[in-house]
XYZ file of C-alpha atoms in Angstrom:
265
model
C 22.859 49.217 27.123
C 20.014 46.837 27.917
C 17.623 49.094 26.037
C 19.887 49.050 22.984
C 20.107 45.244 23.046
C 16.335 44.991 23.398
C 15.866 47.404 20.509
C 18.185 45.377 18.292
C 16.387 42.133 19.146
C 13.010 43.691 18.399
C 14.354 44.955 15.083
C 15.631 41.504 14.115
C 12.318 39.901 15.070
C 10.417 42.471 13.024
C 12.557 41.810 9.952
C 12.085 38.052 10.313
C 8.321 38.294 10.751
C 8.033 40.638 7.759
C 10.127 38.284 5.653
C 7.908 35.335 6.502
C 4.740 37.332 5.862
C 5.961 38.438 2.418
C 6.897 34.936 1.266
C 5.086 33.903 -1.900
C 4.352 30.280 -2.746
C 5.527 29.077 -6.163
C 4.416 25.598 -7.237
C 6.623 23.860 -9.772
C 5.622 21.159 -12.218
C 6.660 20.209 -15.745
C 6.709 23.806 -17.038
C 9.020 26.618 -15.862
C 7.591 28.930 -13.195
C 8.487 32.631 -13.467
C 10.217 34.166 -10.437
C 11.100 37.899 -10.690
C 14.259 38.882 -8.749
C 15.438 42.440 -8.110
C 18.783 43.527 -9.566
C 21.174 44.765 -6.896
C 19.454 42.867 -4.089
C 19.274 39.310 -2.802
C 16.081 37.321 -3.251
C 15.586 34.287 -1.026
C 14.171 31.057 -2.439
C 13.241 28.346 0.037
C 12.745 24.726 -0.954
C 11.077 21.935 1.008
C 14.281 19.882 0.762
C 17.981 20.528 0.025
C 19.091 21.363 -3.513
C 21.711 18.961 -4.904
C 22.628 20.712 -8.150
C 21.851 23.936 -10.018
C 22.278 24.298 -13.776
C 21.925 27.048 -16.400
C 22.563 29.695 -13.736
C 25.540 31.609 -15.222
C 23.651 34.931 -15.133
C 22.803 34.592 -11.447
C 24.747 34.252 -8.215
C 23.082 31.439 -6.274
C 24.399 30.394 -2.864
C 23.199 29.449 0.635
C 21.880 32.383 2.645
C 24.218 31.546 5.525
C 27.692 30.560 4.217
C 28.958 29.699 7.726
C 26.252 27.088 8.336
C 25.017 26.404 4.793
C 21.471 25.206 4.352
C 21.021 24.166 0.739
C 17.246 24.350 1.073
C 17.418 28.135 1.614
C 19.256 29.939 -1.181
C 20.066 33.531 -2.058
C 19.632 34.587 -5.697
C 21.207 37.752 -7.171
C 21.240 38.727 -10.863
C 24.740 39.348 -12.239
C 23.397 41.799 -14.813
C 20.376 44.040 -15.232
C 18.705 42.014 -17.975
C 19.489 38.549 -16.645
C 16.944 35.900 -17.580
C 17.248 32.109 -17.623
C 15.380 28.879 -16.972
C 17.420 27.678 -13.998
C 17.093 24.007 -13.087
C 17.252 22.943 -9.430
C 17.652 19.215 -8.743
C 16.374 18.403 -5.257
C 17.565 15.721 -2.847
C 14.566 13.539 -3.747
C 15.449 13.756 -7.444
C 12.572 16.111 -8.257
C 13.413 18.863 -10.746
C 12.217 22.438 -10.240
C 12.683 24.772 -13.210
C 12.419 28.448 -12.281
C 12.372 31.152 -14.930
C 14.489 33.696 -13.062
C 14.037 37.185 -14.451
C 15.894 40.293 -13.300
C 13.865 43.444 -12.642
C 15.293 46.955 -12.142
C 16.577 47.892 -8.692
C 13.986 50.657 -8.370
C 11.242 48.033 -8.736
C 12.512 45.793 -5.934
C 9.787 46.981 -3.568
C 7.192 45.730 -6.075
C 8.475 42.148 -6.204
C 8.657 39.498 -3.532
C 11.825 39.190 -1.477
C 11.134 35.593 -0.389
C 9.701 32.683 -2.391
C 8.675 29.290 -1.026
C 9.180 26.730 -3.791
C 6.829 23.743 -3.535
C 5.779 20.912 -5.811
C 2.370 20.942 -7.487
C 1.886 17.468 -6.035
C 2.062 19.008 -2.555
C -0.544 21.580 -3.600
C -2.945 18.846 -4.716
C -2.351 16.863 -1.510
C -2.896 19.933 0.656
C -6.139 20.757 -1.116
C -7.327 17.189 -0.737
C -6.463 17.236 2.972
C -8.308 20.543 3.396
C -11.474 19.233 1.739
C -13.891 17.979 4.403
C -15.434 14.549 3.962
C -19.037 14.782 2.804
C -21.060 11.749 3.830
C -24.391 10.666 2.405
C -26.390 12.410 5.149
C -24.503 15.695 4.677
C -24.988 15.452 0.914
C -28.708 14.754 0.976
C -29.264 17.510 3.563
C -27.473 20.024 1.332
C -29.434 18.829 -1.708
C -32.740 19.274 0.106
C -31.747 22.822 1.049
C -30.367 23.592 -2.408
C -26.901 24.371 -1.005
C -23.532 24.164 -2.726
C -21.476 21.172 -1.539
C -17.693 21.194 -1.127
C -16.098 18.814 -3.620
C -19.240 18.438 -5.736
C -20.185 20.049 -9.034
C -23.835 21.020 -9.212
C -25.358 20.960 -12.687
C -28.818 22.319 -13.388
C -30.908 20.059 -15.614
C -34.327 20.369 -17.173
C -35.450 17.240 -18.952
C -38.203 14.746 -18.407
C -37.615 11.185 -17.240
C -39.901 8.320 -18.231
C -41.871 7.201 -15.175
C -43.776 4.305 -16.737
C -47.025 5.698 -15.302
C -49.473 7.606 -17.535
C -50.143 11.258 -16.690
C -47.120 11.426 -14.410
C -44.432 13.983 -15.128
C -40.922 13.452 -13.739
C -38.296 16.140 -14.391
C -34.612 15.901 -13.490
C -33.704 19.301 -11.986
C -30.133 18.909 -10.702
C -27.233 16.471 -10.542
C -24.427 16.486 -7.958
C -21.156 14.848 -9.035
C -17.518 14.738 -7.948
C -17.417 13.126 -4.518
C -17.899 9.679 -3.028
C -21.566 9.787 -3.963
C -23.800 11.135 -6.703
C -27.006 13.081 -6.253
C -30.181 13.551 -8.299
C -33.010 16.005 -7.644
C -36.304 15.267 -9.403
C -39.691 16.941 -9.479
C -42.612 14.500 -9.623
C -46.038 15.807 -10.689
C -49.381 13.993 -10.804
C -51.254 15.230 -13.900
C -54.302 12.986 -13.425
C -57.301 14.361 -11.537
C -58.911 11.008 -10.730
C -56.164 9.227 -8.811
C -53.361 9.667 -6.267
C -49.741 8.574 -6.458
C -47.520 7.170 -3.734
C -43.720 7.576 -3.557
C -41.744 5.164 -1.376
C -38.057 6.112 -1.572
C -37.049 2.697 -0.212
C -38.077 1.161 -3.530
C -35.843 3.298 -5.768
C -33.456 1.424 -8.046
C -30.492 2.641 -10.098
C -29.180 -0.200 -12.243
C -28.188 -3.749 -11.306
C -26.845 -4.198 -8.731
C -28.846 -1.386 -7.221
C -26.723 1.735 -6.630
C -29.325 3.739 -4.724
C -28.045 4.726 -1.274
C -30.505 7.136 0.299
C -33.691 8.953 -0.675
C -36.000 11.715 0.492
C -39.287 13.172 -0.678
C -41.186 16.168 0.657
C -44.512 14.444 0.116
C -45.107 10.697 -0.087
C -48.678 11.012 -1.405
C -49.412 13.118 -4.490
C -53.058 14.018 -4.815
C -54.933 14.734 -8.044
C -54.016 17.450 -10.536
C -56.565 19.909 -9.111
C -54.908 19.746 -5.699
C -52.057 21.964 -4.535
C -50.446 18.762 -3.246
C -50.003 17.154 -6.659
C -46.223 17.638 -6.955
C -43.096 17.127 -4.855
C -39.315 16.942 -4.930
C -37.663 13.525 -4.933
C -34.016 13.610 -3.815
C -31.789 10.558 -4.351
C -28.197 9.843 -3.278
C -26.482 7.028 -5.169
C -23.066 5.512 -5.675
C -20.863 7.666 -7.955
C -21.228 5.414 -11.018
C -25.038 5.547 -11.090
C -26.843 6.993 -14.105
C -30.238 8.670 -14.156
C -31.017 6.793 -17.377
C -31.088 3.581 -15.305
C -33.386 5.008 -12.632
C -36.554 3.155 -11.693
C -38.250 5.660 -9.431
C -40.590 4.290 -6.718
C -43.882 5.783 -7.919
C -47.162 3.849 -7.997
C -50.879 4.516 -8.326
C -52.424 4.223 -4.906
C -55.969 5.640 -4.798
C -58.161 6.023 -7.898
C -61.134 8.314 -7.580
C -61.746 12.013 -6.932
C -61.744 11.920 -3.148
C -58.026 12.767 -3.040
C -58.135 15.558 -5.590
C -59.371 18.394 -3.416
C -57.150 21.499 -3.100
């Protein structure tokens, strides 16, 4: 007898676990969301809060799963006819309206459709995604930019246009922009085209508009030697406030050492 009871309990637990595992999330918003339901079987729809009213549901039998202890957040849906289809409106306790396009499918196809649906608001989806997105600070952002990595929450756009530096024979090219988070990022390539002088880059002097929106900077090489040297170019990486524009950038480049002594490869 004990073995039979244990077997029954295991069977119930297995059914419950399977039911939970098969649940499909459906996020409702302003447009109807399609929910296929098998004819001749009960499909369970679970809401995050109790349902107050249901309308336009004449072709479906909708009731609490447990009639003895009714929970109006967990409902059973059964089509009354084989070709039942309707945009059924569920008014929730909070006043939110979920419109589900219930559509009957043949009984033989019931194994191909979900038996349990979790109905959630699109607002909850957005909030969950926001909560799941890790905070990216300025140090994390600039580190990722230096490495050339993708950054969660940021869109990386490849660029390829020159920026005026204000210094003759100096080429500055914007390579990438990072946008979408609490900061904005710019990756430049700076190249010294003159053979008779060196350039110095001091990231502390960078300016992006007034008031200055520069936050943090990094360069691989602070001194750029003459054009004949292999050390005549470098990357300049800048993190700014999100409203900064590259068109307002005053990059911290200056002539430091004229002459050929710094132009050796």
